[in-house]
XYZ file of C-alpha atoms in Angstrom:
676
model
C 119.573 62.707 73.839
C 122.316 65.077 75.149
C 121.241 64.768 78.779
C 121.652 60.993 78.511
C 125.012 61.466 76.737
C 126.743 63.319 79.577
C 127.245 60.393 82.017
C 128.465 58.152 79.178
C 130.811 60.793 77.851
C 132.374 61.149 81.299
C 132.823 57.401 81.653
C 134.133 57.188 78.157
C 136.619 60.008 78.836
C 137.843 58.509 82.144
C 138.039 54.887 81.074
C 139.380 55.841 77.657
C 142.043 58.042 79.231
C 142.949 55.373 81.757
C 143.285 52.679 79.059
C 144.937 55.162 76.695
C 147.534 56.105 79.268
C 148.365 52.445 79.747
C 148.740 51.908 76.018
C 150.801 55.095 75.685
C 153.160 53.909 78.379
C 153.420 50.488 76.720
C 154.230 52.053 73.378
C 156.677 54.619 74.827
C 158.482 51.904 76.739
C 158.858 49.708 73.712
C 160.049 52.611 71.569
C 162.653 53.654 74.113
C 163.776 50.021 74.414
C 164.301 49.959 70.671
C 161.678 47.231 70.326
C 159.293 48.794 67.764
C 158.843 45.433 66.122
C 156.917 44.357 69.228
C 154.305 47.104 68.817
C 151.911 44.843 66.842
C 151.713 42.606 69.885
C 150.489 45.574 71.959
C 147.851 46.426 69.358
C 146.856 42.787 69.211
C 146.100 42.772 72.935
C 144.256 46.119 72.655
C 142.099 44.791 69.751
C 141.331 41.665 71.722
C 140.226 43.708 74.704
C 137.951 45.881 72.511
C 136.414 42.845 70.857
C 135.779 41.226 74.273
C 134.090 44.416 75.541
C 131.871 44.692 72.491
C 130.934 41.031 72.678
C 130.131 41.431 76.350
C 127.776 44.266 75.510
C 126.064 42.207 72.814
C 125.571 39.281 75.219
C 124.075 41.589 77.815
C 121.634 43.045 75.313
C 120.622 39.622 74.020
C 120.242 38.147 77.524
C 117.939 40.961 78.599
C 115.896 40.779 75.368
C 115.148 37.071 75.877
C 113.765 37.500 79.435
C 110.261 38.250 80.538
C 109.436 41.850 81.547
C 109.740 41.122 85.249
C 113.013 39.206 84.768
C 114.371 42.025 82.614
C 113.782 44.448 85.506
C 115.606 42.130 87.956
C 118.430 41.490 85.504
C 118.900 45.187 84.738
C 118.751 46.148 88.385
C 121.374 43.554 89.321
C 123.750 44.689 86.647
C 123.208 48.326 87.633
C 124.307 47.548 91.186
C 127.300 45.618 89.892
C 128.173 48.542 87.577
C 128.085 50.905 90.533
C 130.484 48.634 92.457
C 132.898 48.544 89.492
C 132.813 52.290 88.976
C 133.280 52.927 92.681
C 136.311 50.611 92.779
C 137.709 52.212 89.628
C 137.355 55.720 91.063
C 139.279 54.882 94.238
C 141.844 52.769 92.450
C 142.670 55.476 89.943
C 142.890 58.172 92.645
C 145.368 56.048 94.508
C 147.334 54.803 91.508
C 147.495 57.829 89.149
C 150.957 58.940 90.325
C 152.540 55.481 90.220
C 150.760 54.181 87.138
C 153.604 54.873 84.724
C 156.225 53.111 86.851
C 154.080 50.042 87.416
C 153.306 49.630 83.700
C 156.956 50.080 82.729
C 157.938 47.317 85.117
C 155.319 44.967 83.622
C 156.425 45.806 80.066
C 160.063 45.203 80.943
C 159.241 41.771 82.350
C 156.982 40.989 79.339
C 159.782 41.840 76.846
C 161.961 39.216 78.450
C 159.260 36.523 78.455
C 158.095 36.555 74.839
C 155.284 37.844 72.619
C 152.412 36.005 74.339
C 153.090 37.684 77.667
C 153.238 41.103 76.024
C 149.921 40.502 74.272
C 148.415 39.370 77.586
C 149.818 42.396 79.384
C 148.166 44.870 76.999
C 144.959 42.774 76.885
C 144.560 42.742 80.667
C 145.574 46.396 81.001
C 142.849 47.538 78.537
C 140.318 44.721 79.012
C 139.246 45.702 82.492
C 138.434 49.214 81.413
C 136.610 47.852 78.345
C 134.377 45.530 80.375
C 133.644 48.239 82.918
C 132.750 50.668 80.105
C 130.463 48.118 78.390
C 128.668 47.359 81.639
C 128.224 51.002 82.559
C 127.036 51.919 79.085
C 124.535 49.117 79.123
C 123.064 50.227 82.470
C 122.884 53.888 81.441
C 121.185 52.925 78.216
C 118.646 50.904 80.210
C 118.001 53.840 82.507
C 117.622 56.212 79.523
C 115.340 53.861 77.665
C 117.392 54.422 74.453
C 120.918 53.788 73.226
C 121.608 56.727 70.909
C 122.433 59.226 73.665
C 124.663 56.941 75.795
C 126.551 55.628 72.728
C 127.002 59.162 71.336
C 128.308 60.370 74.669
C 130.666 57.432 75.020
C 132.046 58.027 71.503
C 132.694 61.692 72.336
C 134.440 60.738 75.551
C 136.602 58.112 73.912
C 137.589 60.529 71.063
C 138.545 63.173 73.601
C 140.537 60.661 75.644
C 142.394 59.483 72.511
C 143.231 63.077 71.647
C 144.531 63.719 75.205
C 146.624 60.521 75.166
C 148.174 61.449 71.826
C 148.976 64.901 73.199
C 150.549 63.452 76.319
C 152.489 60.912 74.300
C 153.812 63.610 71.952
C 154.512 65.823 74.986
C 152.433 68.759 73.600
C 150.068 68.521 76.581
C 150.702 68.527 80.336
C 147.866 67.339 82.606
C 147.936 66.847 86.367
C 146.408 63.406 86.233
C 145.890 63.225 89.973
C 143.725 66.327 89.937
C 141.979 65.243 86.766
C 140.952 61.846 88.168
C 139.985 63.374 91.495
C 137.642 65.900 89.883
C 136.043 63.457 87.506
C 135.842 60.819 90.232
C 133.701 63.150 92.366
C 131.286 63.702 89.497
C 131.160 59.983 88.766
C 130.293 59.210 92.375
C 127.195 61.452 92.029
C 126.266 59.772 88.712
C 126.815 56.327 90.204
C 124.475 57.190 93.084
C 121.746 57.841 90.494
C 122.511 54.520 88.729
C 122.270 52.768 92.082
C 118.862 54.353 92.719
C 117.695 53.297 89.243
C 118.972 49.776 89.791
C 117.207 49.479 93.165
C 113.933 50.575 91.513
C 114.425 47.891 88.814
C 114.963 45.298 91.501
C 111.707 46.429 93.172
C 109.859 46.246 89.873
C 111.310 42.783 89.274
C 110.056 41.536 92.642
C 113.566 41.006 94.093
C 113.238 43.813 96.668
C 110.087 44.996 98.469
C 108.606 48.488 98.740
C 107.821 49.331 95.083
C 104.654 51.159 96.260
C 106.292 52.908 99.233
C 107.016 56.349 97.754
C 109.160 58.757 99.742
C 108.531 61.538 97.226
C 106.154 61.908 94.233
C 106.360 65.285 92.475
C 104.765 63.976 89.303
C 101.893 66.378 89.604
C 103.989 69.470 90.196
C 106.969 68.783 87.905
C 106.672 68.452 84.172
C 108.582 65.245 83.344
C 108.963 66.447 79.755
C 110.549 69.774 80.580
C 114.147 70.396 79.696
C 115.269 70.777 83.295
C 113.473 67.576 84.383
C 114.873 65.612 81.451
C 118.403 66.897 82.218
C 118.250 65.938 85.928
C 116.790 62.501 85.071
C 119.376 61.863 82.302
C 122.424 63.017 84.205
C 121.588 62.029 87.837
C 118.814 59.443 87.406
C 116.665 61.385 89.832
C 113.003 61.032 88.911
C 109.923 62.955 90.145
C 108.684 59.837 91.979
C 111.114 57.853 94.108
C 110.613 55.055 96.651
C 112.050 55.065 100.154
C 114.566 52.428 99.114
C 115.720 54.529 96.180
C 116.111 57.633 98.314
C 117.925 55.775 101.125
C 120.221 53.966 98.647
C 121.025 57.193 96.795
C 121.648 59.262 99.886
C 123.482 56.537 101.772
C 125.836 55.734 98.865
C 126.533 59.390 98.222
C 127.148 60.184 101.916
C 129.472 57.240 102.584
C 131.401 57.084 99.328
C 131.813 60.806 98.888
C 133.010 61.153 102.437
C 135.676 58.513 101.947
C 136.645 60.010 98.635
C 136.993 63.576 99.964
C 139.050 62.326 102.913
C 141.299 60.783 100.304
C 143.622 57.891 100.372
C 147.222 58.852 100.592
C 148.773 58.168 97.298
C 151.602 55.680 97.461
C 155.002 56.936 96.450
C 155.849 56.059 92.848
C 157.957 53.037 92.549
C 161.284 53.627 90.881
C 161.328 52.480 87.316
C 163.885 49.919 86.342
C 167.212 51.474 85.459
C 167.642 49.752 82.142
C 165.226 48.326 79.684
C 165.581 44.665 79.041
C 167.514 43.868 75.943
C 165.305 43.524 72.917
C 164.623 39.942 72.149
C 164.407 40.922 68.526
C 168.162 40.235 68.282
C 167.430 36.588 67.875
C 165.939 35.773 64.470
C 162.916 33.497 64.848
C 163.049 30.324 62.858
C 159.673 30.921 61.286
C 157.506 34.074 61.132
C 153.723 33.996 61.195
C 151.830 36.540 59.007
C 151.646 39.883 60.894
C 147.799 39.959 60.565
C 147.124 36.419 61.856
C 147.136 37.008 65.599
C 145.213 40.368 65.531
C 142.534 38.869 63.329
C 142.234 35.793 65.510
C 141.906 37.715 68.824
C 139.204 39.953 67.321
C 137.299 37.189 65.641
C 137.201 34.622 68.444
C 135.362 36.715 71.079
C 132.948 38.129 68.477
C 132.335 34.584 67.149
C 131.661 33.236 70.678
C 129.216 36.070 71.345
C 127.467 35.468 67.999
C 127.126 31.756 68.843
C 125.716 32.585 72.289
C 123.106 34.835 70.699
C 122.305 32.412 67.866
C 121.979 29.209 69.891
C 120.798 30.776 73.150
C 117.773 32.566 71.626
C 114.565 30.591 72.202
C 113.190 29.362 68.894
C 109.833 30.983 68.274
C 107.080 28.385 68.141
C 105.256 28.061 64.880
C 101.867 29.768 65.031
C 98.886 27.424 65.142
C 96.132 28.288 62.649
C 92.748 27.622 64.298
C 89.277 27.913 62.667
C 86.540 30.007 64.237
C 82.903 29.382 63.291
C 79.798 27.508 64.420
C 80.622 24.625 62.117
C 84.356 24.035 62.653
C 85.299 25.815 65.889
C 88.774 24.856 66.927
C 89.630 22.942 63.770
C 93.444 22.752 63.379
C 94.032 22.925 67.141
C 96.478 20.383 68.524
C 98.094 20.208 71.908
C 100.737 22.981 71.946
C 103.978 22.990 73.874
C 103.990 24.738 77.268
C 105.073 28.350 77.128
C 104.079 31.531 75.321
C 102.183 30.614 72.126
C 100.792 32.484 69.168
C 97.587 31.222 67.594
C 96.375 32.482 64.225
C 92.603 32.645 64.561
C 90.806 32.431 61.189
C 87.075 33.156 60.989
C 85.842 30.612 58.468
C 82.140 31.369 59.043
C 79.797 34.136 57.787
C 79.292 35.935 61.118
C 81.500 38.156 63.208
C 82.566 36.176 66.231
C 84.334 36.251 69.567
C 86.712 33.485 70.431
C 88.167 32.390 73.777
C 90.844 29.945 74.798
C 89.366 28.387 77.903
C 89.618 25.656 80.496
C 86.396 23.765 79.707
C 86.080 22.524 83.267
C 85.971 25.986 84.837
C 85.388 28.314 81.866
C 88.489 30.242 82.892
C 89.808 32.363 79.998
C 93.484 32.307 78.953
C 93.119 34.536 75.888
C 90.474 36.147 73.777
C 89.687 38.016 70.539
C 86.601 40.142 70.138
C 84.976 41.169 66.842
C 86.718 38.715 64.516
C 85.168 39.453 61.132
C 84.354 36.725 58.555
C 87.292 35.780 56.387
C 89.861 37.566 58.564
C 92.777 36.254 60.617
C 94.125 37.746 63.846
C 96.825 36.566 66.242
C 95.969 35.511 69.793
C 98.923 35.255 72.144
C 98.513 33.192 75.348
C 100.731 31.429 77.834
C 100.052 27.669 77.949
C 100.952 25.415 80.887
C 99.919 22.041 82.154
C 96.100 21.624 81.893
C 93.139 21.177 79.608
C 92.346 23.653 76.839
C 89.573 24.235 74.376
C 88.238 26.972 72.076
C 84.854 28.603 72.575
C 83.502 30.324 69.483
C 80.634 32.781 70.008
C 79.169 34.083 66.656
C 77.075 37.205 66.850
C 73.438 36.063 66.878
C 74.579 32.425 66.710
C 74.996 29.531 69.043
C 78.216 29.308 71.173
C 80.271 26.289 70.283
C 83.088 24.690 72.262
C 85.803 22.685 70.499
C 87.227 19.380 71.597
C 89.647 19.691 74.494
C 93.334 18.901 74.398
C 95.632 18.057 77.288
C 98.979 19.807 77.800
C 101.534 18.421 80.212
C 104.457 20.195 81.854
C 105.204 23.895 82.267
C 104.377 26.265 85.116
C 100.901 27.450 86.009
C 99.321 29.848 83.588
C 97.132 32.781 84.703
C 93.504 32.660 83.679
C 90.468 34.792 84.324
C 87.215 33.231 85.500
C 84.598 34.895 83.296
C 81.861 37.072 84.712
C 78.285 37.040 83.456
C 75.532 39.620 83.822
C 73.956 37.305 86.392
C 77.143 37.394 88.455
C 76.958 41.202 88.596
C 73.228 41.353 89.196
C 73.606 41.006 92.941
C 76.329 43.687 93.380
C 74.383 45.966 90.982
C 71.227 45.684 93.099
C 73.206 46.479 96.243
C 74.770 49.530 94.599
C 71.507 50.803 93.214
C 70.124 50.757 96.792
C 73.186 52.719 97.926
C 72.669 55.308 95.172
C 68.955 55.576 95.852
C 69.675 56.208 99.539
C 72.199 58.858 98.551
C 69.719 60.616 96.266
C 67.109 60.461 99.017
C 69.551 62.386 101.237
C 70.584 64.785 98.446
C 67.064 66.098 97.749
C 66.455 67.687 101.185
C 70.097 68.887 101.338
C 69.690 70.828 98.050
C 66.342 72.216 99.245
C 68.033 73.440 102.463
C 70.707 75.071 100.371
C 68.083 76.831 98.240
C 66.301 78.042 101.379
C 69.559 79.403 102.824
C 70.194 81.487 99.673
C 66.580 82.619 99.387
C 66.712 83.950 102.961
C 70.208 85.505 102.413
C 71.966 83.174 104.902
C 75.034 82.904 102.744
C 77.346 81.701 105.508
C 75.074 78.755 106.242
C 74.651 78.216 102.535
C 78.368 77.634 102.123
C 78.247 74.894 104.793
C 75.152 73.277 103.303
C 76.591 73.497 99.811
C 79.586 71.399 100.825
C 77.360 68.861 102.581
C 75.172 68.368 99.505
C 78.052 68.369 97.072
C 79.884 65.624 99.042
C 76.700 63.523 99.023
C 76.520 63.783 95.268
C 80.270 63.181 94.765
C 80.033 59.957 96.699
C 77.710 58.498 93.963
C 80.527 58.404 91.389
C 79.757 55.059 89.795
C 76.249 56.204 88.746
C 77.484 59.212 86.743
C 77.098 57.383 83.448
C 73.530 56.439 84.406
C 72.362 59.920 85.439
C 72.401 60.985 81.786
C 71.619 64.681 81.227
C 71.026 65.227 84.952
C 74.714 65.042 85.716
C 75.552 68.052 83.495
C 72.750 70.021 85.092
C 73.713 69.114 88.656
C 77.552 69.031 88.513
C 78.456 70.527 85.184
C 81.497 72.760 84.655
C 81.938 76.042 82.869
C 84.709 74.666 80.609
C 83.696 74.898 76.955
C 80.773 77.228 77.497
C 80.920 80.404 75.372
C 80.731 82.803 78.323
C 82.427 80.592 80.870
C 81.205 81.056 84.451
C 78.829 83.771 83.262
C 77.127 81.537 80.652
C 73.381 80.975 81.126
C 73.897 77.201 80.718
C 76.381 77.095 83.664
C 74.213 75.518 86.378
C 74.356 73.293 89.379
C 76.799 72.952 92.264
C 79.716 74.711 90.599
C 77.598 77.625 89.435
C 76.426 78.178 93.062
C 79.980 77.618 94.373
C 81.283 80.374 92.091
C 78.659 82.811 93.326
C 78.973 81.984 97.018
C 82.728 82.405 97.051
C 82.937 85.363 94.685
C 80.592 87.721 96.543
C 77.482 87.437 94.380
C 74.282 88.588 96.135
C 71.602 86.083 97.128
C 69.271 87.531 94.532
C 71.457 86.286 91.638
C 71.909 82.832 93.187
C 68.291 82.117 94.148
C 67.254 80.854 90.737
C 70.294 78.588 90.224
C 69.823 77.124 93.759
C 66.138 76.371 93.146
C 66.982 74.804 89.810
C 69.527 72.585 91.497
C 66.980 71.403 94.053
C 64.480 70.687 91.246
C 67.104 68.735 89.239
C 68.034 66.668 92.299
C 64.387 65.806 92.863
C 63.999 64.974 89.164
C 67.036 62.687 89.238
C 65.752 60.776 92.261
C 62.419 60.210 90.516
C 64.082 59.105 87.255
C 66.840 56.923 88.683
C 64.793 53.749 89.355
C 63.842 53.707 85.723
C 67.261 54.480 84.261
C 69.397 51.722 82.718
C 72.459 50.868 84.752
C 74.887 48.779 82.684
C 76.369 46.101 85.014
C 79.742 46.489 83.333
C 79.881 50.039 84.655
C 80.533 48.797 88.165
C 84.049 47.362 87.647
C 84.914 50.286 85.275
C 83.917 52.974 87.762
C 85.943 51.219 90.480
C 88.935 52.659 88.633
C 87.547 55.647 86.707
C 86.132 57.616 89.705
C 89.550 58.015 91.321
C 91.145 58.492 87.924
C 89.004 61.588 87.517
C 89.844 62.592 91.085
C 93.542 62.557 90.316
C 93.055 64.320 87.015
C 90.729 67.105 88.162
C 90.217 67.320 91.973
C 93.810 66.949 93.015
C 94.879 69.511 90.417
C 92.367 72.039 91.652
C 90.796 72.226 88.171
C 87.214 71.967 89.447
C 87.658 74.606 92.172
C 85.370 77.550 91.668
C 86.435 79.313 94.852
C 85.514 77.045 97.804
C 88.908 75.327 98.012
C 87.157 72.046 98.865
C 88.711 69.755 96.283
C 90.050 67.500 98.985
C 86.563 67.171 100.464
C 85.324 66.052 97.069
C 88.243 63.623 96.738
C 87.265 62.211 100.140
C 83.707 61.690 98.893
C 84.983 60.061 95.681
C 87.019 57.676 97.857
C 83.939 56.828 99.891
C 82.075 55.976 96.661
C 84.969 53.810 95.475
C 85.019 52.058 98.836
C 81.322 51.220 98.409
C 81.958 49.843 94.937
C 84.698 47.594 96.254
C 82.381 46.426 98.986
C 79.701 45.177 96.586
C 82.342 43.683 94.197
C 84.398 42.056 96.982
C 83.023 38.482 96.614
C 83.724 38.433 92.859
C 87.212 39.931 93.254
C 88.198 37.698 96.137
C 87.410 34.542 94.165
C 89.387 35.729 91.128
C 92.301 37.537 92.674
C 92.694 36.778 96.429
C 95.715 39.001 96.831
C 94.293 42.104 95.130
C 91.872 43.378 97.784
C 94.288 43.290 100.765
C 96.673 45.458 98.739
C 93.884 47.828 97.715
C 92.535 48.055 101.202
C 95.938 49.153 102.458
C 96.104 51.734 99.652
C 92.668 53.051 100.555
C 93.604 53.340 104.244
C 96.796 55.191 103.360
C 94.960 57.702 101.126
C 92.183 58.161 103.685
C 94.722 59.005 106.375
C 96.328 61.651 104.134
C 92.947 63.218 103.343
C 91.993 63.184 106.985
C 95.107 65.136 107.868
C 93.805 68.018 105.628
C 90.449 68.084 107.387
C 90.047 70.147 110.608
C 86.469 70.307 111.858
C 84.388 71.884 109.038
C 87.498 73.250 107.277
C 89.283 71.507 104.439
C 92.770 72.662 103.445
C 92.730 73.779 99.763
C 94.817 71.782 97.405
C 96.940 74.808 96.525
C 97.904 75.323 100.161
C 99.349 71.880 100.633
C 103.096 71.964 100.928
C 105.076 70.150 98.258
C 105.676 67.026 100.349
C 102.035 66.674 101.451
C 100.763 67.159 97.933
C 103.216 64.679 96.538
C 102.115 62.109 99.093
C 98.402 62.520 98.312
C 99.061 62.261 94.554
C 101.406 59.352 95.073
C 98.928 57.479 97.259
C 96.121 58.084 94.750
C 98.317 56.948 91.874
C 99.320 53.764 93.668
C 95.739 52.996 94.511
C 94.829 53.486 90.820
C 97.644 51.192 89.750
C 96.465 48.444 92.135
C 92.843 48.944 91.004
C 93.723 48.751 87.311
C 93.158 44.960 86.996
C 89.553 45.224 88.273
C 87.862 46.046 84.967
C 89.598 43.166 83.192
C 88.911 40.707 86.019
C 85.182 41.492 86.018
C 84.637 42.054 82.299
C 81.488 40.401 81.098
C 82.364 37.664 78.600
C 80.017 35.662 76.402
C 82.009 32.542 77.150
C 80.452 32.274 80.603
């Protein structure tokens, strides 16, 4: 919390001191002009400004809460950029005006005294209101960046308390502060903080789809920097610098910092202070007003009105939640209680009125496209199904376990924007891709068997140098068959098992396969101790090839592995966790990418018909990652992961992470549904 509190405490201190100085000058001027009776008018304006700032913060929070996730990102990013503009203007204005602030305010107060109470209230309101609005906007953006409000609000409170204490000390003349130096020093720090807020705002605009390049990472140190460490949290909280930043963020941050800090350091020559008026205007209190209002009336009114307006905006602006529709699910009365809903996001309470556990889908009966679903709805239970409804035809499909699927009567909805739906996939749809992929795996196993035999022969004849080369060839062949790992059953542990969890680690008798041989070849073991493991590997590869045609291959594994293979690559290979001495993790990652590419090839027709824009994005991600892996490959040599420099490693991790993010919809798009 404290790392998020620092930027807010600084803005609270600066803005509080600026507003406090103005109020102090107002009060001092009135006291010296023997117009103490006018002080309530000053406090009335101050209270009105505070109420306006708090109401502004409430409206910002409400507005963001009532937007969609994407719109929230765009809204927050826009306000972050605006906040940076305000803070930048405030920093330069205060640097230029610090010396002459007192004289300018005294002139305004003198004029206000002569023009009546309304003008004095307006003077104090405008003097404090600007700082209040800037503070509210900056606090809101820093809270958005922090993801919580406790730290920023605590920091702001500390800063405001300190500023109030400083202003009291200055007013009582027990403190002396060089305000020009103070605002210069804090201004420089605020420029650095504002650069981070700008970077955060640009990222929000990218996430909200307003600006391009959300996948174009300039730096991604997520793998090498612990985001939860105290130093990482401090840097992120204070400067809004994150381990992964896009090119736009980096350019915006660096460009703002370079330009604004240069101008600030050069400095703008402070204008000479204007001479204060020689005499204070005579107090208008000499004239007795005909009728006095209660002293509390105006302060209460100016505090209540902005707060009331903000409350009305929140109350009447909030979309009314639609009443949930209760819909029956069973073979007998599927869809009973379903009427045409309004367009928009709707919640349906699905009640299983039958005696069998069921699945239920909200579908377009013409295409079987699915808008929402619940699986495993037990008899007598009710669960909520949330779906976005737009113009079109809708019906419920109830699929009881062991029963007959039933489709309800359709209803027609008019109006609203298009709603996203998923065209269901059946086992028949995946049978063609599965047959193609089984052929690919069978061909790979056919190549693996002689490769492992050659490796065993190398070791048996003590040709350990050649064995290292043949080991990598065979291991890459096996690694490219990633989607079949779940099908290989116990063979996978024998062929590519790890020493993790074994009682004796790498020396355990159950440590077998590629990694056992890798450990021995790269740790100086003699051929005699590796001959038996190598022969066992060749035998297991031959056994797998023989067993594979008869092994069950769940069709739903194909779309799952399209994401999971590279997920394991990022988790294990790119961290070097599976390296037993060869330093060839990037070669294995390259083979995993080849296997993923083959999966996407067989799934391409299904994906193209369901999400036309997904594969072009994924293809670009694959090409980017392939290029990075190729740059670490020189002839037969692969650069070990640990020898990549920080930038190269961040790029590989970032490219893999982006590819995984863009592949993440594949399992849901190609999930086998009983509604098909």
